[in-house]
Amino acid sequence: TPSGILFSRITLPIMCKNKMPEGVFNLVIGTNEEIAETLVNDTRVPLISATGSTNMGRKVSAKVASRLGRSILELGGNNAIIVTESADLKIAIPGIVFGSVGTCGQRCTTTRRIIIHDSIYDDVKNQLVQAYSQLENRVGDPLDSDTLIGPMIDEVAVKTFRNALKAIREQGGEIIYGGDILDGYPSELYVRPSLAEVENHWPIVQEETFAPLLYLIRCQDFDEALRLQNDVPQGLSSAVFTRDFQESEKFLSHEGSDCGLANVNIGTSGAEIGGAFGGEKDTGGGRESGSDAWKAYMRRQTNTINYSSDLPLAQGVNFDLG
């Protein structure tokens, strides 16, 4: 991407200024066979950090592990927001909408599922439909400052989006907003952000669909909401909107979210700080940023130095050679 090229141009002079070996940092673009296969199989590369799908991560992990190398994996997410009975909808609705349609739903931390308490379900649903309808005129060129939603990345992504909508209908769900391609745009990469009423256990809901497609799921209480949130293979980002202190504490405890990122009264996307970023389960377990990141890229070595003229032995062992 252009940002990758720019980052490379910024970094290379810094490396040279600090007298790092030429070529220690490179941006290399090529096919999977040309680049990825070579890197993951090369024993001279002790650590591979890979970002992508869960299927990609399984292949990379297996190949790197077969040569006893190390890997950091940042894989798929199926991120949920729990909206409790006490939630402040003035901040919850904007947080949900930004998390679900920002970057046209093409972030690993994009909000995929909303788990809503039954008592406020209809209210949240209606507010989301209204908010989504107001976005119609904010889809367009991502370089335009008035644009809130840009295009899908390519035709394959649009096909995945369409297939997901078809699967929702086949599995018994209802598309309550969107579900089509927008007319009057330069290409068919511009889609209408969509809302669907579903059940959490359906196969399509268990998958990550990299698109502006948000699932609405009903729950009866907070414990059920936690079970539904955790009942997917992925475990990247999660959030809860609540004004109940006990609910927020439980969400952050060992009984709560099983994700690598757990947020309270802020969405799943855009809240990333300088802390350890990554997830559990099918998300891969890797961490970037924060204190964990630099440690993962280091080679650990334990040193013992004897400054005396005697030879002390471990555990006070006496090994007298006479």
GROMACS .gro file of C-alpha atoms in nm:
model
  322
    1THR     CA    1   0.000   0.000   0.000
    2PRO     CA    2   0.114   0.364  -0.033
    3SER     CA    3   0.146   0.385   0.346
    4GLY     CA    4   0.381   0.086   0.345
    5ILE     CA    5   0.600   0.249   0.082
    6LEU     CA    6   0.604   0.578   0.275
    7PHE     CA    7   0.695   0.401   0.600
    8SER     CA    8   0.982   0.229   0.424
    9ARG     CA    9   1.115   0.561   0.294
   10ILE     CA   10   1.095   0.714   0.642
   11THR     CA   11   1.264   0.419   0.812
   12LEU     CA   12   1.556   0.358   0.575
   13PRO     CA   13   1.734   0.692   0.643
   14ILE     CA   14   1.696   0.634   1.018
   15MET     CA   15   1.862   0.294   0.982
   16CYS     CA   16   2.148   0.445   0.782
   17LYS     CA   17   2.193   0.730   1.030
   18ASN     CA   18   2.233   0.478   1.311
   19LYS     CA   19   2.484   0.275   1.106
   20MET     CA   20   2.265  -0.031   1.073
   21PRO     CA   21   2.367  -0.282   0.803
   22GLU     CA   22   2.232  -0.206   0.458
   23GLY     CA   23   1.922  -0.410   0.385
   24VAL     CA   24   1.833  -0.475   0.749
   25PHE     CA   25   1.492  -0.318   0.677
   26ASN     CA   26   1.318  -0.381   0.347
   27LEU     CA   27   0.976  -0.354   0.191
   28VAL     CA   28   0.939  -0.651  -0.043
   29ILE     CA   29   0.633  -0.700  -0.263
   30GLY     CA   30   0.560  -1.027  -0.438
   31THR     CA   31   0.344  -1.336  -0.460
   32ASN     CA   32   0.287  -1.585  -0.182
   33GLU     CA   33   0.518  -1.836  -0.348
   34GLU     CA   34   0.793  -1.581  -0.409
   35ILE     CA   35   0.796  -1.414  -0.069
   36ALA     CA   36   0.593  -1.585   0.203
   37GLU     CA   37   0.696  -1.944   0.136
   38THR     CA   38   1.062  -1.845   0.122
   39LEU     CA   39   1.051  -1.652   0.449
   40VAL     CA   40   0.857  -1.904   0.658
   41ASN     CA   41   1.081  -2.192   0.547
   42ASP     CA   42   1.417  -2.015   0.588
   43THR     CA   43   1.601  -2.122   0.905
   44ARG     CA   44   1.797  -1.794   0.899
   45VAL     CA   45   1.474  -1.612   0.994
   46PRO     CA   46   1.418  -1.699   1.362
   47LEU     CA   47   1.091  -1.507   1.400
   48ILE     CA   48   0.800  -1.456   1.162
   49SER     CA   49   0.532  -1.197   1.244
   50ALA     CA   50   0.228  -1.249   1.023
   51THR     CA   51  -0.100  -1.061   0.995
   52GLY     CA   52  -0.394  -1.204   0.802
   53SER     CA   53  -0.664  -1.468   0.809
   54THR     CA   54  -0.683  -1.758   1.053
   55ASN     CA   55  -0.624  -2.004   0.768
   56MET     CA   56  -0.307  -1.818   0.674
   57GLY     CA   57  -0.195  -1.823   1.037
   58ARG     CA   58  -0.238  -2.198   1.067
   59LYS     CA   59  -0.019  -2.254   0.761
   60VAL     CA   60   0.250  -2.011   0.876
   61SER     CA   61   0.251  -2.146   1.232
   62ALA     CA   62   0.285  -2.507   1.118
   63LYS     CA   63   0.572  -2.436   0.880
   64VAL     CA   64   0.764  -2.214   1.120
   65ALA     CA   65   0.713  -2.461   1.407
   66SER     CA   66   0.839  -2.749   1.191
   67ARG     CA   67   1.182  -2.583   1.191
   68LEU     CA   68   1.146  -2.481   1.559
   69GLY     CA   69   1.119  -2.114   1.471
   70ARG     CA   70   0.897  -1.861   1.649
   71SER     CA   71   0.591  -1.680   1.518
   72ILE     CA   72   0.372  -1.385   1.619
   73LEU     CA   73   0.026  -1.418   1.468
   74GLU     CA   74  -0.234  -1.142   1.432
   75LEU     CA   75  -0.533  -1.316   1.276
   76GLY     CA   76  -0.910  -1.287   1.243
   77GLY     CA   77  -1.156  -1.118   1.475
   78ASN     CA   78  -1.529  -1.161   1.532
   79ASN     CA   79  -1.567  -0.874   1.771
   80ALA     CA   80  -1.877  -0.814   1.981
   81ILE     CA   81  -2.018  -0.525   2.179
   82ILE     CA   82  -2.252  -0.604   2.467
   83VAL     CA   83  -2.520  -0.339   2.524
   84THR     CA   84  -2.664  -0.387   2.872
   85GLU     CA   85  -2.992  -0.267   3.018
   86SER     CA   86  -2.813   0.024   3.188
   87ALA     CA   87  -2.609   0.134   2.885
   88ASP     CA   88  -2.587   0.502   2.795
   89LEU     CA   89  -2.713   0.488   2.436
   90LYS     CA   90  -2.587   0.841   2.366
   91ILE     CA   91  -2.235   0.699   2.354
   92ALA     CA   92  -2.318   0.337   2.271
   93ILE     CA   93  -2.485   0.405   1.934
   94PRO     CA   94  -2.201   0.622   1.794
   95GLY     CA   95  -1.947   0.368   1.924
   96ILE     CA   96  -2.128   0.083   1.753
   97VAL     CA   97  -2.169   0.267   1.423
   98PHE     CA   98  -1.807   0.380   1.406
   99GLY     CA   99  -1.682   0.034   1.496
  100SER     CA  100  -1.898  -0.138   1.236
  101VAL     CA  101  -1.867   0.091   0.932
  102GLY     CA  102  -1.535   0.271   0.986
  103THR     CA  103  -1.280   0.164   0.723
  104CYS     CA  104  -1.584   0.012   0.549
  105GLY     CA  105  -1.581  -0.273   0.801
  106GLN     CA  106  -1.234  -0.384   0.693
  107ARG     CA  107  -1.039  -0.374   1.018
  108CYS     CA  108  -0.945  -0.667   1.234
  109THR     CA  109  -1.111  -0.483   1.525
  110THR     CA  110  -1.428  -0.396   1.332
  111THR     CA  111  -1.745  -0.455   1.532
  112ARG     CA  112  -1.916  -0.763   1.386
  113ARG     CA  113  -2.178  -0.850   1.649
  114ILE     CA  114  -2.401  -0.650   1.886
  115ILE     CA  115  -2.546  -0.841   2.179
  116ILE     CA  116  -2.839  -0.640   2.313
  117HIS     CA  117  -3.045  -0.683   2.629
  118ASP     CA  118  -3.401  -0.779   2.541
  119SER     CA  119  -3.555  -0.483   2.727
  120ILE     CA  120  -3.380  -0.227   2.502
  121TYR     CA  121  -3.341  -0.437   2.187
  122ASP     CA  122  -3.604  -0.259   1.978
  123ASP     CA  123  -3.480   0.084   2.083
  124VAL     CA  124  -3.119   0.003   1.992
  125LYS     CA  125  -3.229  -0.159   1.666
  126ASN     CA  126  -3.433   0.145   1.561
  127GLN     CA  127  -3.155   0.388   1.650
  128LEU     CA  128  -2.903   0.185   1.449
  129VAL     CA  129  -3.130   0.176   1.144
  130GLN     CA  130  -3.173   0.553   1.169
  131ALA     CA  131  -2.799   0.609   1.209
  132TYR     CA  132  -2.718   0.383   0.913
  133SER     CA  133  -2.971   0.565   0.693
  134GLN     CA  134  -2.793   0.893   0.769
  135LEU     CA  135  -2.469   0.750   0.633
  136GLU     CA  136  -2.605   0.715   0.278
  137ASN     CA  137  -2.461   1.050   0.170
  138ARG     CA  138  -2.129   0.997   0.348
  139VAL     CA  139  -2.008   0.710   0.129
  140GLY     CA  140  -1.746   0.807  -0.126
  141ASP     CA  141  -1.385   0.895  -0.197
  142PRO     CA  142  -1.182   0.825   0.119
  143LEU     CA  143  -0.961   1.126   0.039
  144ASP     CA  144  -1.264   1.356   0.069
  145SER     CA  145  -1.291   1.502   0.420
  146ASP     CA  146  -1.672   1.466   0.412
  147THR     CA  147  -1.653   1.092   0.349
  148LEU     CA  148  -1.713   0.855   0.640
  149ILE     CA  149  -1.721   0.527   0.445
  150GLY     CA  150  -1.496   0.439   0.153
  151PRO     CA  151  -1.500   0.145  -0.089
  152MET     CA  152  -1.433  -0.224  -0.037
  153ILE     CA  153  -1.076  -0.321  -0.118
  154ASP     CA  154  -1.150  -0.534  -0.427
  155GLU     CA  155  -1.405  -0.747  -0.613
  156VAL     CA  156  -1.324  -1.052  -0.400
  157ALA     CA  157  -1.424  -0.861  -0.086
  158VAL     CA  158  -1.752  -0.755  -0.246
  159LYS     CA  159  -1.824  -1.116  -0.343
  160THR     CA  160  -1.759  -1.224   0.016
  161PHE     CA  161  -2.000  -0.955   0.135
  162ARG     CA  162  -2.270  -1.073  -0.105
  163ASN     CA  163  -2.217  -1.438  -0.013
  164ALA     CA  164  -2.255  -1.352   0.355
  165LEU     CA  165  -2.585  -1.175   0.290
  166LYS     CA  166  -2.708  -1.479   0.099
  167ALA     CA  167  -2.599  -1.712   0.380
  168ILE     CA  168  -2.782  -1.499   0.638
  169ARG     CA  169  -3.109  -1.539   0.450
  170GLU     CA  170  -3.053  -1.911   0.394
  171GLN     CA  171  -2.982  -1.970   0.763
  172GLY     CA  172  -3.298  -1.789   0.875
  173GLY     CA  173  -3.183  -1.432   0.933
  174GLU     CA  174  -3.328  -1.104   0.815
  175ILE     CA  175  -3.147  -0.812   0.654
  176ILE     CA  176  -3.309  -0.512   0.821
  177TYR     CA  177  -3.098  -0.251   0.645
  178GLY     CA  178  -2.870  -0.239   0.341
  179GLY     CA  179  -2.759  -0.550   0.163
  180ASP     CA  180  -2.678  -0.416  -0.181
  181ILE     CA  181  -2.433  -0.232  -0.403
  182LEU     CA  182  -2.466   0.147  -0.428
  183ASP     CA  183  -2.548   0.304  -0.764
  184GLY     CA  184  -2.383   0.614  -0.906
  185TYR     CA  185  -2.029   0.538  -0.789
  186PRO     CA  186  -1.710   0.482  -0.990
  187SER     CA  187  -1.723   0.105  -0.934
  188GLU     CA  188  -1.917  -0.174  -0.765
  189LEU     CA  189  -1.678  -0.158  -0.469
  190TYR     CA  190  -1.911   0.086  -0.292
  191VAL     CA  191  -2.162  -0.106  -0.082
  192ARG     CA  192  -2.445  -0.008   0.151
  193PRO     CA  193  -2.353  -0.087   0.516
  194SER     CA  194  -2.588  -0.356   0.639
  195LEU     CA  195  -2.767  -0.470   0.954
  196ALA     CA  196  -2.895  -0.823   1.008
  197GLU     CA  197  -3.090  -0.998   1.282
  198VAL     CA  198  -2.931  -1.337   1.347
  199GLU     CA  199  -2.858  -1.604   1.604
  200ASN     CA  200  -2.505  -1.638   1.738
  201HIS     CA  201  -2.463  -2.010   1.666
  202TRP     CA  202  -2.531  -1.985   1.292
  203PRO     CA  203  -2.229  -2.080   1.076
  204ILE     CA  204  -2.214  -1.743   0.900
  205VAL     CA  205  -2.209  -1.559   1.234
  206GLN     CA  206  -1.926  -1.779   1.358
  207GLU     CA  207  -1.710  -1.659   1.068
  208GLU     CA  208  -1.539  -1.326   1.020
  209THR     CA  209  -1.683  -1.136   0.724
  210PHE     CA  210  -1.451  -0.850   0.632
  211ALA     CA  211  -1.723  -0.604   0.535
  212PRO     CA  212  -1.961  -0.343   0.681
  213LEU     CA  213  -2.206  -0.609   0.799
  214LEU     CA  214  -2.331  -0.592   1.158
  215TYR     CA  215  -2.519  -0.872   1.335
  216LEU     CA  216  -2.786  -0.794   1.596
  217ILE     CA  217  -2.830  -1.062   1.865
  218ARG     CA  218  -3.080  -1.060   2.150
  219CYS     CA  219  -2.994  -1.167   2.509
  220GLN     CA  220  -3.193  -1.198   2.833
  221ASP     CA  221  -2.925  -1.116   3.091
  222PHE     CA  222  -2.559  -1.026   3.131
  223ASP     CA  223  -2.439  -1.382   3.185
  224GLU     CA  224  -2.600  -1.492   2.860
  225ALA     CA  225  -2.442  -1.193   2.685
  226LEU     CA  226  -2.097  -1.302   2.801
  227ARG     CA  227  -2.158  -1.658   2.685
  228LEU     CA  228  -2.268  -1.539   2.344
  229GLN     CA  229  -1.974  -1.302   2.309
  230ASN     CA  230  -1.720  -1.573   2.390
  231ASP     CA  231  -1.895  -1.844   2.187
  232VAL     CA  232  -1.702  -1.785   1.865
  233PRO     CA  233  -1.363  -1.925   1.756
  234GLN     CA  234  -1.198  -1.581   1.746
  235GLY     CA  235  -1.090  -1.369   2.041
  236LEU     CA  236  -0.950  -1.032   1.937
  237SER     CA  237  -1.152  -0.732   2.056
  238SER     CA  238  -1.460  -0.689   2.275
  239ALA     CA  239  -1.653  -0.415   2.451
  240VAL     CA  240  -1.940  -0.354   2.688
  241PHE     CA  241  -2.157  -0.047   2.733
  242THR     CA  242  -2.289  -0.038   3.087
  243ARG     CA  243  -2.335   0.193   3.385
  244ASP     CA  244  -2.329  -0.101   3.626
  245PHE     CA  245  -1.994  -0.124   3.806
  246GLN     CA  246  -2.034  -0.495   3.883
  247GLU     CA  247  -2.103  -0.574   3.517
  248SER     CA  248  -1.795  -0.387   3.400
  249GLU     CA  249  -1.577  -0.557   3.661
  250LYS     CA  250  -1.708  -0.901   3.568
  251PHE     CA  251  -1.651  -0.825   3.200
  252LEU     CA  252  -1.283  -0.754   3.273
  253SER     CA  253  -1.237  -1.054   3.504
  254HIS     CA  254  -1.154  -1.419   3.432
  255GLU     CA  255  -1.529  -1.481   3.415
  256GLY     CA  256  -1.578  -1.218   3.146
  257SER     CA  257  -1.442  -1.149   2.801
  258ASP     CA  258  -1.195  -1.407   2.668
  259CYS     CA  259  -1.052  -1.162   2.414
  260GLY     CA  260  -0.712  -0.999   2.406
  261LEU     CA  261  -0.876  -0.654   2.405
  262ALA     CA  262  -1.161  -0.577   2.644
  263ASN     CA  263  -1.306  -0.225   2.654
  264VAL     CA  264  -1.568  -0.060   2.874
  265ASN     CA  265  -1.792   0.218   2.738
  266ILE     CA  266  -1.589   0.250   2.422
  267GLY     CA  267  -1.609   0.043   2.104
  268THR     CA  268  -1.402  -0.246   1.972
  269SER     CA  269  -1.227  -0.037   1.707
  270GLY     CA  270  -1.026   0.282   1.735
  271ALA     CA  271  -0.958   0.246   2.107
  272GLU     CA  272  -0.617   0.086   2.057
  273ILE     CA  273  -0.352   0.254   2.270
  274GLY     CA  274   0.015   0.177   2.319
  275GLY     CA  275  -0.067  -0.138   2.512
  276ALA     CA  276  -0.024  -0.496   2.398
  277PHE     CA  277  -0.241  -0.548   2.088
  278GLY     CA  278  -0.358  -0.895   1.994
  279GLY     CA  279  -0.602  -1.171   2.068
  280GLU     CA  280  -0.665  -1.526   2.183
  281LYS     CA  281  -0.802  -1.849   2.034
  282ASP     CA  282  -0.816  -1.838   1.652
  283THR     CA  283  -0.680  -1.483   1.659
  284GLY     CA  284  -0.340  -1.639   1.718
  285GLY     CA  285  -0.220  -1.526   2.060
  286GLY     CA  286   0.040  -1.282   1.927
  287ARG     CA  287   0.091  -0.933   2.067
  288GLU     CA  288   0.219  -0.619   1.900
  289SER     CA  289   0.290  -0.283   2.068
  290GLY     CA  290   0.322  -0.245   2.442
  291SER     CA  291   0.577  -0.414   2.665
  292ASP     CA  292   0.516  -0.758   2.517
  293ALA     CA  293   0.614  -0.661   2.163
  294TRP     CA  294   0.982  -0.577   2.201
  295LYS     CA  295   1.036  -0.882   2.423
  296ALA     CA  296   0.897  -1.109   2.152
  297TYR     CA  297   1.150  -0.974   1.902
  298MET     CA  298   1.448  -1.025   2.135
  299ARG     CA  299   1.668  -1.328   2.187
  300ARG     CA  300   1.673  -1.408   2.559
  301GLN     CA  301   2.006  -1.502   2.716
  302THR     CA  302   2.083  -1.573   3.081
  303ASN     CA  303   2.435  -1.484   3.204
  304THR     CA  304   2.623  -1.594   3.515
  305ILE     CA  305   2.955  -1.417   3.583
  306ASN     CA  306   3.199  -1.518   3.856
  307TYR     CA  307   3.407  -1.222   3.981
  308SER     CA  308   3.586  -1.416   4.256
  309SER     CA  309   3.901  -1.631   4.250
  310ASP     CA  310   3.701  -1.931   4.375
  311LEU     CA  311   3.465  -2.155   4.183
  312PRO     CA  312   3.126  -2.152   4.355
  313LEU     CA  313   2.902  -2.439   4.248
  314ALA     CA  314   2.526  -2.449   4.236
  315GLN     CA  315   2.330  -2.551   4.546
  316GLY     CA  316   2.652  -2.549   4.752
  317VAL     CA  317   2.788  -2.861   4.583
  318ASN     CA  318   3.139  -2.961   4.693
  319PHE     CA  319   3.330  -3.112   4.400
  320ASP     CA  320   3.681  -3.153   4.544
  321LEU     CA  321   3.931  -3.289   4.295
  322GLY     CA  322   4.187  -3.335   4.572
   0.00000   0.00000   0.00000
